[in-house]
Amino acid sequence: MKAARGATIAVACMLFAVSSWAADTTLPTVRVNAARLDIPPFDLPASLSVVTVSPADSGKPGVNLSEALIGVPGVLARDRQNYAQDEQLSLRGFGARSTFGVRGVRLYADGIPATMPDGQGQLSHFSLDAAERVEVLRGPFSALYGNASGGVVQLWSAEGSTPAQTKTGLFAGSNASMRLGLSTRGADGPFDYNLAVSHFQTAGYRDHSRARRESGNARLGFDLGKAGHLTLVFNTLALPQAQDPLGLTRTQAAADPRQAPAVAYQFDTRKSVHQTQGGAVYEFAPDAQTQWRVMAYYGQRGVQQVLSVPVAAQRNPLNAGGVVDLDTDYGGLDARWTRRAAFAGRPLELVLGLSYDDQDQHRRGYENFAGHVLGVTGRLRRDEDDRVWNLDPYAQLYWHFATQWSLLAGVRHSEVHFRSRDHYIAPGNPDDSGQVSYGATTPVLGLQYRPGDKLRFYASYGEGFETPTFAELGYRADGGAGLAFNLRPSRSRQSELGAKWRPASRWELDTALFRADSRNELAVADNSGGRASYRNIGRSRRQGIEASLRGDLGDSWRVVLGATHVQARFLSSFLTGSPAVTVPAGSRIPGVPENYGSLRIERGSALGWRMGAEWQGVGAVSVDDRDSARAPGYLLTGIDLGYGIDLGATRLHLSARVDNLFDRHVIGSVIVNESNGRFYEPAPGRSVMFGAQLEL
């Protein structure tokens, strides 16, 4: 509570100080949403990549966010070809230990959190049809987003355009994959709109991996004149059923990478998701120097998943069964005040804000059998109401205090509260109700030097934290009853040295040296019988270098390159598994390759011929904490060819794409610490995709 009072006092003092400053200087009006500031990314003392979303230009169907992240350094996005487990996403090694969904990285869609207060997020409802850009913030300043912010990924929908524009596209290709998308955007006076719907289905590269997904996204903007601007955002996701092919052992993957293990068929492992959410953003500027912004959102998400937990394991009275049934209501508010002024005759921008998020989840578990019939919903084995909420005040200050120097500072105090109410009490399974609260104050500081118009140098430092998610609190490491409320949040200290160079108007080279030291990181204590428990370990470190290059080669040729080298290590030894095995200090953190990157070279424009080539390379990764095995690295090549035809009032864009051109047999992703040794998820061999898009 002392830390909370300190943060509140600091915010109040900054507010009082800035209210007396003269406001005769206006900063640039380029908005950088990921940093909450109206300054160009080039002038930020932080690693921030802004990527224009146009997956159809490269012959991609626009199904997964990874399609838009080519050339972004620090980011490892893996399409698992398993829509029951969502895409894997990690930044500089943060988030790599997640076996499903996204953890350790904050996600936002149009400013609305796609990460719950406990730190677990999903990418499945991100709409690339409606998107204009993706912003990826890495390094110390991501800590300003609170819990589990090892990095920040934000997708932003485009505003309505004049004249109105409507697109419809059909993509079809290997593995009986098909995607149909329709989007329209326009403006009428003070009103603009962007609407998009899509349908995707696939038989899957691997056996037992069929999936179908429908999604919709709407962004409505209202210019209220002197009263401000209102933006409404709605989206929906329906994943009626996605089969889960599970992972394979090394032997299985070598024998037949397309197979699924027998238990996937025995239990018919699968998942269904239905989500609907909406949000509103109101922005009001009473004068040229002041702006208020208030965001509110609410959503509902239902998940049903059948797992392959063995029947024998469910004889344990503490086992939660093999069918997961979650009903979640979530929502929140974020309000902030921005003031542009001058201090000591130099431009200054101040942001003060308060964020609140709430998640209420009804969690039920059932046996995945009834008698001798497997893969059905059986007896109830878990029934609880879980709630987590946070209340975070924050402040940021940007000061261009000299011609060649600028300062960016911030602080956020987070209070995250967990509460569980157990309604399933049976012999051998007592009342597991309980609660726990975590708090942390996370300061950040960055300094930038500008020797000239084309060059920037910067240094930054920040502290972050990550609480356990409800999934990680689910079981105690000692095997006893109740949730693992003894787990502590991980704390990290991140530092970064970077340089940004623009030798010409259409060229930019960014490089950064980074290091993140963590303590109390979560690691697997035991994983067996469908129960994964965790423990805090001593220290760990992620350090490395990244670089990105974007440029125009002339004659309509363009290049984008992103490369990352990261050393991710446990610095303290710890015990894992049953029987316990010692993981020695210096072992690699699983799921993190030391080297990875992507390159795209393309030529052409909207009309006429368009062509491109891509390379994606990933080094070997350890599959578990013990470093018992490694998935080999790979380099994949993709090529695409397109042609745009002007039909007067309409345009037709045709495309063809080949991925994994040389038909390499590779492990595309790993399931970290999988209890049965089924770590490996093979990537597709050579595959093709044909597309046709009509633009009205």
XYZ file of C-alpha atoms in Angstrom:
696
model
C 0.000 0.000 0.000
C 2.955 2.332 0.624
C 3.991 1.849 -2.997
C 0.458 2.639 -4.167
C 0.379 5.845 -2.110
C 3.805 6.794 -3.456
C 2.678 6.358 -7.049
C -0.475 8.383 -6.405
C 1.504 11.206 -4.793
C 3.958 11.232 -7.695
C 1.114 11.515 -10.202
C -0.496 14.327 -8.210
C 2.783 16.254 -7.978
C 3.376 15.984 -11.726
C -0.187 17.167 -12.386
C 0.272 20.180 -10.095
C 3.607 21.100 -11.642
C 2.478 20.947 -15.223
C -0.655 23.005 -14.604
C 1.523 26.091 -14.024
C 3.688 25.738 -17.127
C 3.275 27.888 -20.177
C 1.749 26.043 -23.114
C 3.334 27.862 -26.046
C 4.990 24.868 -27.699
C 3.253 22.074 -29.579
C 4.922 18.724 -30.213
C 4.569 16.852 -33.518
C 1.099 15.463 -34.182
C 2.169 11.980 -35.304
C 0.394 9.553 -32.980
C 2.280 6.513 -31.693
C -0.383 4.541 -29.848
C 1.978 1.899 -28.449
C 3.861 4.607 -26.532
C 0.777 6.773 -25.741
C 2.641 9.785 -27.194
C 2.242 12.081 -30.201
C 5.833 11.786 -31.401
C 7.324 9.809 -34.304
C 8.736 6.326 -33.550
C 12.115 7.556 -34.835
C 12.284 9.977 -31.900
C 11.450 7.452 -29.199
C 14.229 6.020 -26.983
C 12.657 2.594 -27.455
C 12.413 -0.321 -29.875
C 9.126 0.191 -31.678
C 8.214 -1.329 -35.045
C 5.190 -0.123 -37.002
C 4.114 -2.469 -39.798
C 1.487 -1.762 -42.437
C -0.881 -4.714 -42.751
C -1.374 -5.934 -46.307
C -1.106 -9.737 -46.260
C -2.971 -10.095 -49.561
C -0.163 -8.222 -51.339
C 2.111 -11.208 -50.665
C -0.475 -13.812 -51.595
C -1.240 -14.627 -47.951
C -4.833 -15.296 -46.879
C -4.800 -13.123 -43.746
C -5.558 -15.911 -41.269
C -2.778 -15.495 -38.700
C -1.008 -12.455 -37.251
C 2.363 -14.030 -38.092
C 1.680 -13.221 -41.759
C 2.059 -9.503 -40.999
C 5.218 -9.715 -38.872
C 7.838 -10.491 -41.516
C 10.897 -8.319 -40.909
C 10.026 -7.367 -37.317
C 13.000 -8.136 -35.056
C 12.675 -9.638 -31.597
C 9.351 -11.276 -32.494
C 8.952 -15.007 -32.922
C 5.445 -15.812 -34.191
C 4.789 -19.441 -35.032
C 1.720 -20.670 -36.865
C 1.286 -24.044 -35.177
C -1.170 -25.466 -37.729
C -3.268 -26.199 -34.643
C -6.225 -23.870 -34.240
C -7.195 -25.536 -30.959
C -4.119 -24.022 -29.269
C -3.762 -20.624 -31.002
C -0.613 -19.071 -32.388
C 2.658 -19.026 -30.428
C 4.125 -15.574 -29.856
C 7.222 -14.488 -27.941
C 9.313 -11.298 -27.820
C 13.006 -11.483 -26.986
C 12.331 -14.786 -25.203
C 9.401 -13.544 -23.115
C 6.306 -15.707 -23.544
C 8.131 -18.694 -25.024
C 7.148 -21.105 -22.229
C 3.429 -20.826 -23.014
C 1.927 -24.138 -24.167
C -1.287 -22.479 -25.384
C -2.372 -18.903 -25.983
C 0.024 -16.035 -25.293
C 1.631 -15.234 -21.920
C 4.306 -12.753 -20.973
C 3.375 -10.418 -23.863
C 0.574 -7.841 -23.729
C -1.904 -7.868 -26.643
C -4.300 -5.116 -27.750
C -6.769 -4.758 -30.617
C -7.842 -1.169 -31.295
C -6.720 -0.245 -27.796
C -8.835 -2.972 -26.159
C -6.844 -5.528 -24.150
C -6.663 -9.031 -25.611
C -4.695 -10.016 -22.506
C -6.638 -10.727 -19.353
C -5.615 -9.215 -15.982
C -3.817 -12.441 -14.991
C -1.516 -12.128 -18.021
C -2.990 -14.706 -20.416
C -3.982 -13.542 -23.903
C -5.390 -14.722 -27.224
C -4.753 -13.700 -30.845
C -7.600 -15.565 -32.513
C -9.960 -12.563 -32.821
C -7.420 -10.206 -34.449
C -8.923 -9.120 -37.788
C -6.378 -8.602 -40.554
C -9.174 -7.674 -43.004
C -9.918 -4.513 -41.041
C -6.360 -3.792 -39.905
C -4.240 -0.857 -40.975
C -1.076 -1.520 -38.962
C 0.571 -3.514 -36.202
C 2.757 -1.868 -33.558
C 5.334 -3.963 -31.694
C 6.962 -2.424 -28.623
C 9.937 -4.260 -27.139
C 12.265 -3.621 -24.251
C 11.993 -1.595 -21.029
C 9.086 0.673 -22.000
C 6.713 -2.248 -22.410
C 6.632 -2.314 -18.578
C 4.321 0.724 -18.724
C 1.533 -1.694 -19.695
C 1.616 -3.521 -16.377
C 1.426 -7.225 -15.632
C 3.107 -9.667 -18.037
C 4.416 -6.971 -20.364
C 7.626 -8.535 -21.656
C 6.558 -6.809 -24.863
C 3.463 -5.215 -26.379
C 1.717 -6.067 -29.667
C -1.127 -3.840 -30.853
C -3.287 -4.179 -33.954
C -5.126 -1.094 -35.195
C -8.053 -1.016 -37.608
C -8.064 1.529 -40.402
C -10.333 4.540 -40.292
C -13.049 4.885 -42.918
C -11.916 6.274 -46.271
C -13.257 8.585 -48.932
C -14.227 7.426 -51.475
C -15.686 4.283 -49.959
C -13.833 1.069 -50.643
C -15.130 -2.497 -50.617
C -13.019 -5.632 -50.955
C -13.972 -9.239 -51.282
C -11.386 -11.975 -51.518
C -11.232 -15.724 -51.877
C -8.137 -17.769 -51.069
C -7.867 -21.525 -51.503
C -5.014 -23.984 -51.474
C -3.303 -26.968 -49.916
C -4.874 -29.062 -47.159
C -8.362 -28.062 -48.324
C -7.802 -24.607 -46.870
C -10.176 -21.845 -47.891
C -10.731 -18.323 -46.678
C -13.445 -15.901 -47.781
C -13.273 -12.295 -46.630
C -15.412 -9.214 -47.139
C -14.604 -5.727 -45.911
C -15.903 -2.236 -46.556
C -14.799 1.128 -45.282
C -15.980 4.627 -45.994
C -17.003 7.982 -44.571
C -20.048 10.217 -44.685
C -19.494 13.623 -43.173
C -18.605 13.245 -39.489
C -19.173 9.469 -39.586
C -16.715 6.835 -40.800
C -16.861 3.054 -40.733
C -14.770 -0.067 -41.290
C -16.597 -3.403 -41.378
C -15.088 -6.835 -42.023
C -16.257 -10.448 -41.884
C -14.418 -13.629 -42.776
C -14.823 -17.387 -42.970
C -11.905 -19.804 -42.796
C -11.813 -23.559 -42.930
C -9.101 -26.165 -43.322
C -8.665 -29.919 -43.233
C -5.295 -29.277 -41.639
C -1.812 -30.354 -42.625
C -1.788 -33.016 -39.953
C -4.361 -35.689 -39.307
C -7.094 -34.742 -36.851
C -6.523 -30.988 -37.294
C -9.659 -29.879 -39.098
C -10.914 -26.403 -38.099
C -13.472 -23.766 -39.004
C -13.496 -20.139 -37.892
C -15.804 -17.163 -38.486
C -15.007 -13.668 -37.331
C -16.363 -10.165 -37.648
C -14.995 -6.732 -36.814
C -16.576 -3.288 -36.861
C -14.977 0.080 -36.215
C -17.285 3.123 -36.216
C -16.000 6.670 -35.834
C -18.021 9.770 -34.941
C -16.569 13.250 -35.197
C -18.452 15.231 -32.565
C -16.890 18.562 -33.447
C -15.910 20.595 -30.407
C -17.273 17.795 -28.219
C -14.498 15.439 -29.357
C -14.376 12.107 -31.155
C -16.030 8.777 -30.367
C -14.870 5.408 -31.682
C -16.900 2.226 -31.233
C -15.329 -1.181 -31.810
C -17.146 -4.531 -31.944
C -15.829 -7.947 -32.837
C -16.944 -11.531 -32.668
C -15.263 -14.897 -33.027
C -16.784 -18.322 -33.549
C -14.598 -21.409 -33.555
C -17.301 -24.102 -33.556
C -14.774 -26.898 -33.404
C -11.047 -27.183 -33.919
C -9.547 -30.646 -33.714
C -6.350 -30.879 -31.682
C -3.707 -33.174 -33.246
C -1.510 -32.841 -30.136
C 2.267 -33.061 -30.362
C 4.440 -35.917 -31.570
C 7.471 -37.645 -30.148
C 10.722 -37.293 -32.067
C 10.300 -40.824 -33.440
C 6.724 -40.183 -34.542
C 7.629 -36.897 -36.221
C 10.437 -38.574 -38.164
C 8.265 -41.535 -39.227
C 5.217 -39.513 -40.350
C 4.995 -35.778 -39.578
C 1.347 -35.665 -40.641
C 0.095 -38.183 -38.132
C -1.628 -37.569 -34.821
C -0.990 -39.816 -31.805
C -3.522 -42.494 -31.007
C -4.838 -40.675 -27.924
C -5.987 -37.772 -30.116
C -8.450 -40.145 -31.778
C -9.319 -42.066 -28.613
C -10.431 -38.907 -26.803
C -11.311 -36.914 -29.939
C -9.266 -33.982 -28.595
C -10.862 -30.723 -29.702
C -11.765 -27.182 -28.721
C -14.580 -24.717 -29.375
C -14.568 -20.978 -28.678
C -17.219 -18.265 -28.892
C -16.334 -14.670 -28.082
C -18.124 -11.346 -28.422
C -16.809 -8.028 -27.210
C -17.271 -4.317 -27.681
C -15.513 -1.155 -26.681
C -15.758 2.614 -26.866
C -13.025 5.242 -26.978
C -13.906 8.874 -26.338
C -11.305 11.574 -27.024
C -11.797 15.205 -26.152
C -9.391 18.114 -26.612
C -10.621 21.293 -24.885
C -7.621 23.176 -26.307
C -4.583 22.548 -28.498
C -2.435 21.501 -25.551
C -4.803 19.232 -23.619
C -6.456 15.933 -24.427
C -8.648 13.532 -22.487
C -9.094 9.903 -23.535
C -11.464 7.374 -21.946
C -11.743 3.761 -23.080
C -14.269 1.198 -21.826
C -14.789 -2.376 -22.968
C -16.772 -5.504 -22.121
C -16.738 -9.021 -23.514
C -17.819 -12.622 -23.046
C -15.804 -15.693 -23.971
C -16.795 -19.333 -23.758
C -14.333 -22.204 -24.181
C -14.935 -25.949 -24.170
C -11.943 -28.232 -24.630
C -11.526 -31.998 -24.537
C -8.055 -33.082 -23.433
C -6.280 -36.441 -23.559
C -5.872 -36.818 -19.778
C -5.631 -40.581 -19.100
C -8.553 -42.222 -17.325
C -6.216 -43.659 -14.692
C -4.943 -40.193 -13.765
C -8.481 -39.058 -13.036
C -8.804 -41.567 -10.210
C -6.920 -39.038 -8.097
C -9.673 -37.190 -6.194
C -7.789 -33.899 -6.763
C -7.731 -34.302 -10.550
C -9.918 -31.771 -12.400
C -10.830 -34.152 -15.222
C -10.135 -34.059 -18.937
C -12.839 -31.657 -20.172
C -12.409 -27.914 -19.577
C -15.468 -25.663 -19.617
C -14.894 -21.927 -19.128
C -17.381 -19.073 -19.209
C -15.721 -15.687 -18.859
C -17.016 -12.151 -18.499
C -14.397 -9.438 -18.719
C -14.199 -5.692 -19.028
C -12.394 -2.589 -17.955
C -11.680 1.114 -18.185
C -8.670 3.213 -19.067
C -8.701 6.984 -18.621
C -5.805 9.301 -19.317
C -5.037 12.990 -19.527
C -2.376 14.387 -21.858
C -0.832 17.840 -21.569
C 1.547 19.416 -24.068
C 3.467 22.338 -22.673
C 6.932 23.828 -22.324
C 9.305 23.556 -19.410
C 12.486 25.665 -19.297
C 11.551 26.796 -22.792
C 11.610 23.256 -24.219
C 8.710 21.028 -25.420
C 7.217 18.642 -22.887
C 4.381 16.121 -23.008
C 2.823 14.571 -19.910
C 0.432 11.622 -19.703
C -1.419 10.688 -16.502
C -3.719 7.703 -16.467
C -5.616 5.071 -14.528
C -6.417 1.574 -15.771
C -8.874 -1.000 -14.386
C -9.503 -4.508 -15.723
C -11.736 -7.261 -14.365
C -12.153 -10.918 -15.302
C -14.848 -13.199 -13.841
C -14.565 -16.818 -14.898
C -16.756 -19.797 -14.105
C -14.415 -22.788 -14.462
C -15.760 -26.342 -14.602
C -13.935 -29.595 -15.193
C -15.456 -32.921 -16.196
C -14.168 -36.403 -16.775
C -13.476 -37.057 -20.442
C -15.172 -40.439 -20.351
C -18.469 -42.031 -19.397
C -18.138 -45.702 -18.623
C -16.036 -47.131 -21.440
C -16.805 -44.301 -23.860
C -13.929 -41.842 -24.261
C -13.952 -38.251 -25.495
C -17.312 -37.289 -23.985
C -18.321 -35.085 -21.076
C -18.580 -37.198 -17.947
C -18.886 -36.515 -14.226
C -18.194 -33.082 -12.763
C -14.731 -32.839 -11.176
C -14.206 -29.102 -10.776
C -16.546 -26.162 -10.220
C -15.246 -22.775 -9.141
C -15.652 -19.062 -9.692
C -12.362 -17.320 -10.342
C -11.954 -13.571 -10.359
C -8.913 -11.420 -11.041
C -8.808 -7.638 -11.263
C -6.216 -4.895 -11.356
C -6.124 -1.166 -10.673
C -3.089 0.640 -12.103
C -2.249 4.366 -12.000
C 0.490 5.388 -14.441
C 2.348 8.448 -15.639
C 4.634 9.256 -18.585
C 6.714 12.335 -19.312
C 8.499 13.209 -22.550
C 10.811 16.233 -22.492
C 12.862 17.481 -25.428
C 15.136 19.307 -22.988
C 17.850 20.326 -25.484
C 18.223 20.580 -29.240
C 19.945 17.199 -29.438
C 18.583 15.516 -26.311
C 15.233 14.162 -25.150
C 14.032 12.281 -22.095
C 11.179 9.793 -21.733
C 10.231 8.625 -18.238
C 7.329 6.787 -16.723
C 6.032 4.891 -13.738
C 3.160 2.470 -13.208
C 1.897 0.872 -10.047
C -0.027 -2.378 -10.459
C -2.219 -4.142 -7.942
C -3.477 -7.538 -9.158
C -5.991 -9.411 -6.996
C -6.912 -13.104 -7.414
C -9.879 -14.786 -5.726
C -11.267 -18.298 -6.123
C -14.546 -19.671 -4.719
C -14.700 -23.462 -4.815
C -18.122 -25.083 -5.309
C -16.871 -28.649 -5.796
C -16.250 -30.264 -2.425
C -16.030 -34.053 -2.266
C -14.266 -36.791 -0.290
C -10.558 -36.297 -0.804
C -11.152 -32.910 -2.442
C -11.694 -30.212 0.221
C -12.693 -26.575 -0.206
C -9.987 -24.933 -2.344
C -11.224 -21.360 -1.986
C -8.672 -18.661 -1.400
C -7.257 -15.372 -2.541
C -3.950 -13.633 -3.078
C -2.826 -10.159 -4.133
C 0.299 -9.003 -5.924
C 1.662 -5.490 -6.285
C 4.560 -3.847 -8.071
C 5.787 -0.401 -9.042
C 7.534 -0.382 -12.422
C 9.610 2.690 -13.338
C 11.127 3.267 -16.807
C 13.591 5.839 -18.110
C 14.993 6.529 -21.575
C 17.454 9.085 -22.946
C 17.961 9.891 -26.639
C 20.774 11.780 -28.377
C 20.294 13.273 -31.869
C 23.635 14.116 -33.541
C 21.781 14.980 -36.748
C 18.510 14.654 -38.600
C 19.291 11.123 -39.783
C 20.718 9.488 -36.672
C 19.490 8.675 -33.162
C 21.206 6.998 -30.204
C 19.363 6.002 -27.047
C 19.629 4.168 -23.745
C 16.718 2.957 -21.626
C 16.043 1.051 -18.424
C 12.899 -0.341 -16.870
C 11.520 -2.787 -14.333
C 8.642 -5.170 -14.991
C 6.743 -8.016 -13.389
C 4.600 -11.016 -14.291
C 2.097 -12.719 -12.002
C 1.119 -16.368 -12.320
C -1.973 -16.895 -14.454
C -4.957 -18.789 -13.107
C -3.801 -21.780 -15.182
C -0.468 -21.760 -13.330
C -2.135 -21.308 -9.960
C -4.314 -24.353 -10.648
C -2.241 -26.998 -8.831
C 0.179 -26.962 -5.929
C 3.695 -28.286 -6.448
C 3.456 -30.483 -3.330
C 0.453 -32.343 -4.775
C -1.871 -31.100 -2.050
C -5.358 -29.661 -2.349
C -5.971 -26.026 -3.181
C -4.533 -23.476 -5.544
C -0.851 -22.538 -5.567
C -1.250 -19.188 -3.852
C 2.325 -19.495 -2.579
C 3.662 -18.586 -6.045
C 5.275 -15.170 -6.294
C 5.355 -12.826 -9.299
C 8.450 -12.713 -11.452
C 10.324 -9.405 -11.384
C 12.566 -8.242 -14.233
C 15.039 -5.471 -14.948
C 15.463 -4.579 -18.605
C 18.082 -2.338 -20.209
C 18.694 -1.404 -23.815
C 21.166 0.504 -25.984
C 19.979 1.361 -29.475
C 20.631 3.291 -32.655
C 18.313 4.392 -35.473
C 19.641 5.581 -38.830
C 17.776 7.021 -41.811
C 20.356 7.543 -44.548
C 17.586 8.393 -47.041
C 13.868 9.107 -46.917
C 12.874 5.497 -47.642
C 15.558 3.706 -45.675
C 15.844 2.950 -41.993
C 18.226 0.753 -40.025
C 17.464 0.073 -36.335
C 19.711 -1.865 -33.977
C 19.483 -2.602 -30.262
C 21.503 -4.360 -27.591
C 19.213 -5.647 -24.834
C 19.365 -7.469 -21.534
C 16.638 -8.603 -19.154
C 17.416 -10.111 -15.749
C 14.538 -11.830 -13.955
C 14.097 -13.291 -10.511
C 11.380 -15.620 -9.252
C 10.639 -16.743 -12.804
C 8.077 -19.532 -12.999
C 9.274 -22.971 -14.056
C 7.546 -26.349 -14.152
C 7.719 -28.234 -10.867
C 5.928 -31.314 -12.214
C 3.785 -32.163 -15.215
C 2.015 -35.517 -15.138
C -1.476 -36.955 -15.169
C -2.953 -33.784 -16.643
C -1.659 -31.688 -13.721
C 1.014 -29.066 -14.400
C 2.366 -27.367 -11.281
C 4.900 -24.569 -11.047
C 7.528 -23.170 -8.720
C 9.529 -19.976 -8.540
C 13.193 -20.278 -9.369
C 16.066 -17.921 -8.591
C 17.376 -15.937 -11.530
C 17.270 -16.011 -15.323
C 18.611 -13.816 -18.096
C 17.713 -12.928 -21.684
C 20.251 -10.858 -23.567
C 21.160 -10.283 -27.169
C 21.087 -8.027 -30.187
C 18.496 -7.320 -32.857
C 18.446 -5.381 -36.096
C 15.886 -4.368 -38.690
C 16.294 -2.869 -42.142
C 13.637 -1.422 -44.422
C 14.328 0.255 -47.701
C 13.525 1.020 -51.310
C 16.024 -0.567 -53.728
C 14.781 1.428 -56.716
C 12.844 0.340 -59.783
C 9.939 -0.690 -57.483
C 12.105 -3.134 -55.495
C 11.722 -3.121 -51.699
C 13.395 -5.038 -48.885
C 12.560 -5.686 -45.238
C 14.780 -7.623 -42.862
C 14.600 -8.480 -39.172
C 17.209 -10.522 -37.294
C 17.611 -11.420 -33.622
C 20.270 -13.127 -31.524
C 19.225 -13.914 -27.960
C 20.847 -15.915 -25.189
C 18.168 -17.087 -22.754
C 19.527 -18.907 -19.698
C 18.530 -20.038 -16.232
C 21.126 -18.524 -13.897
C 20.022 -20.553 -10.878
C 19.678 -24.322 -10.571
C 16.316 -25.823 -9.597
C 14.448 -29.119 -9.371
C 11.834 -30.264 -11.860
C 9.797 -33.394 -12.543
C 8.941 -36.505 -10.591
C 11.324 -38.034 -9.667
C 13.043 -34.675 -9.326
C 15.896 -33.828 -11.677
C 18.242 -30.900 -11.142
C 18.331 -28.286 -13.893
C 21.839 -26.820 -13.627
C 22.546 -23.098 -13.756
C 23.392 -21.991 -17.288
C 20.774 -24.212 -18.971
C 18.863 -22.798 -21.906
C 15.322 -21.535 -21.383
C 13.138 -23.841 -23.529
C 11.339 -22.594 -26.600
C 13.824 -19.769 -27.269
C 16.122 -20.121 -30.301
C 19.431 -18.310 -30.124
C 19.019 -16.984 -33.662
C 15.946 -16.200 -35.722
C 14.885 -13.757 -38.400
C 12.966 -13.090 -41.586
C 13.634 -11.386 -44.911
C 11.326 -10.282 -47.703
C 12.267 -8.843 -51.098
C 9.466 -7.706 -53.375
C 8.828 -5.783 -56.541
C 5.730 -4.286 -58.111
C 2.695 -2.165 -57.292
C -1.064 -2.453 -57.030
C -1.535 -2.719 -60.801
C 0.448 -4.929 -63.125
C 2.845 -7.647 -62.036
C 3.922 -8.061 -58.438
C 6.390 -10.619 -57.095
C 8.165 -11.413 -53.872
C 10.327 -13.893 -52.005
C 10.566 -14.555 -48.265
C 12.952 -16.416 -46.029
C 12.244 -17.358 -42.417
C 14.973 -18.891 -40.292
C 14.831 -20.229 -36.738
C 17.621 -21.875 -34.765
C 17.361 -25.016 -32.646
C 15.261 -24.817 -29.479
C 15.288 -26.805 -26.253
C 12.006 -28.612 -25.663
C 11.951 -28.634 -21.849
C 13.606 -27.179 -18.770
C 15.936 -30.168 -18.516
C 17.201 -29.592 -22.064
C 16.550 -33.282 -22.669
C 16.212 -32.761 -26.428
C 16.176 -30.033 -29.039
C 14.068 -29.348 -32.086
C 16.418 -28.612 -35.001
C 16.463 -25.239 -36.668
C 15.276 -24.526 -40.182
C 15.228 -22.074 -43.074
C 12.034 -21.878 -45.123
C 11.556 -20.161 -48.472
C 8.331 -18.736 -49.860
C 7.603 -17.077 -53.180
C 4.562 -15.239 -54.484
C 3.357 -13.776 -57.761
C 0.450 -11.425 -58.339
C -1.207 -9.378 -61.042
C -3.490 -6.369 -60.662
C -6.028 -5.517 -63.354
C -7.786 -2.168 -63.707
C -11.411 -2.814 -64.696
C -12.527 0.788 -64.569
C -14.615 1.173 -61.447
C -13.119 -1.990 -59.977
C -9.766 -3.681 -59.633
C -9.028 -7.379 -59.680
C -5.963 -8.757 -57.894
C -4.878 -12.314 -58.638
C -2.167 -14.083 -56.671
C -0.357 -17.387 -56.274
C 1.953 -18.319 -53.433
C 4.185 -21.276 -52.589
C 5.379 -21.770 -49.009
C 8.212 -24.094 -48.011
C 9.307 -24.060 -51.627
C 11.952 -26.769 -51.193
C 9.619 -29.066 -49.230
C 11.735 -29.186 -46.083
C 10.603 -31.474 -43.267
C 10.847 -29.239 -40.200
C 9.504 -28.912 -36.676
C 7.602 -25.653 -36.855
C 6.985 -25.274 -33.105
C 7.387 -27.132 -29.833
C 5.077 -27.745 -26.886
C 7.378 -26.783 -24.042
C 7.585 -29.264 -21.132
C 4.951 -31.610 -22.591
C 4.581 -34.409 -20.049
C 4.454 -37.337 -22.502
C 7.472 -36.367 -24.579
C 5.191 -35.230 -27.419
C 7.021 -31.920 -27.819
C 7.074 -31.637 -31.604
C 4.597 -29.944 -33.955
C 5.700 -30.461 -37.584
C 5.262 -27.638 -40.083
C 3.634 -28.253 -43.476
C 5.691 -29.351 -46.434
C 5.419 -27.515 -49.736
C 2.021 -25.835 -49.926
C 0.297 -23.524 -52.370
C -2.305 -20.808 -52.060
C -4.256 -19.110 -54.843
C -6.176 -15.899 -54.313
C -8.514 -13.514 -56.076
C -9.522 -10.181 -54.588
C -11.998 -7.744 -56.079
C -11.740 -4.107 -55.038
C -14.747 -1.871 -55.652
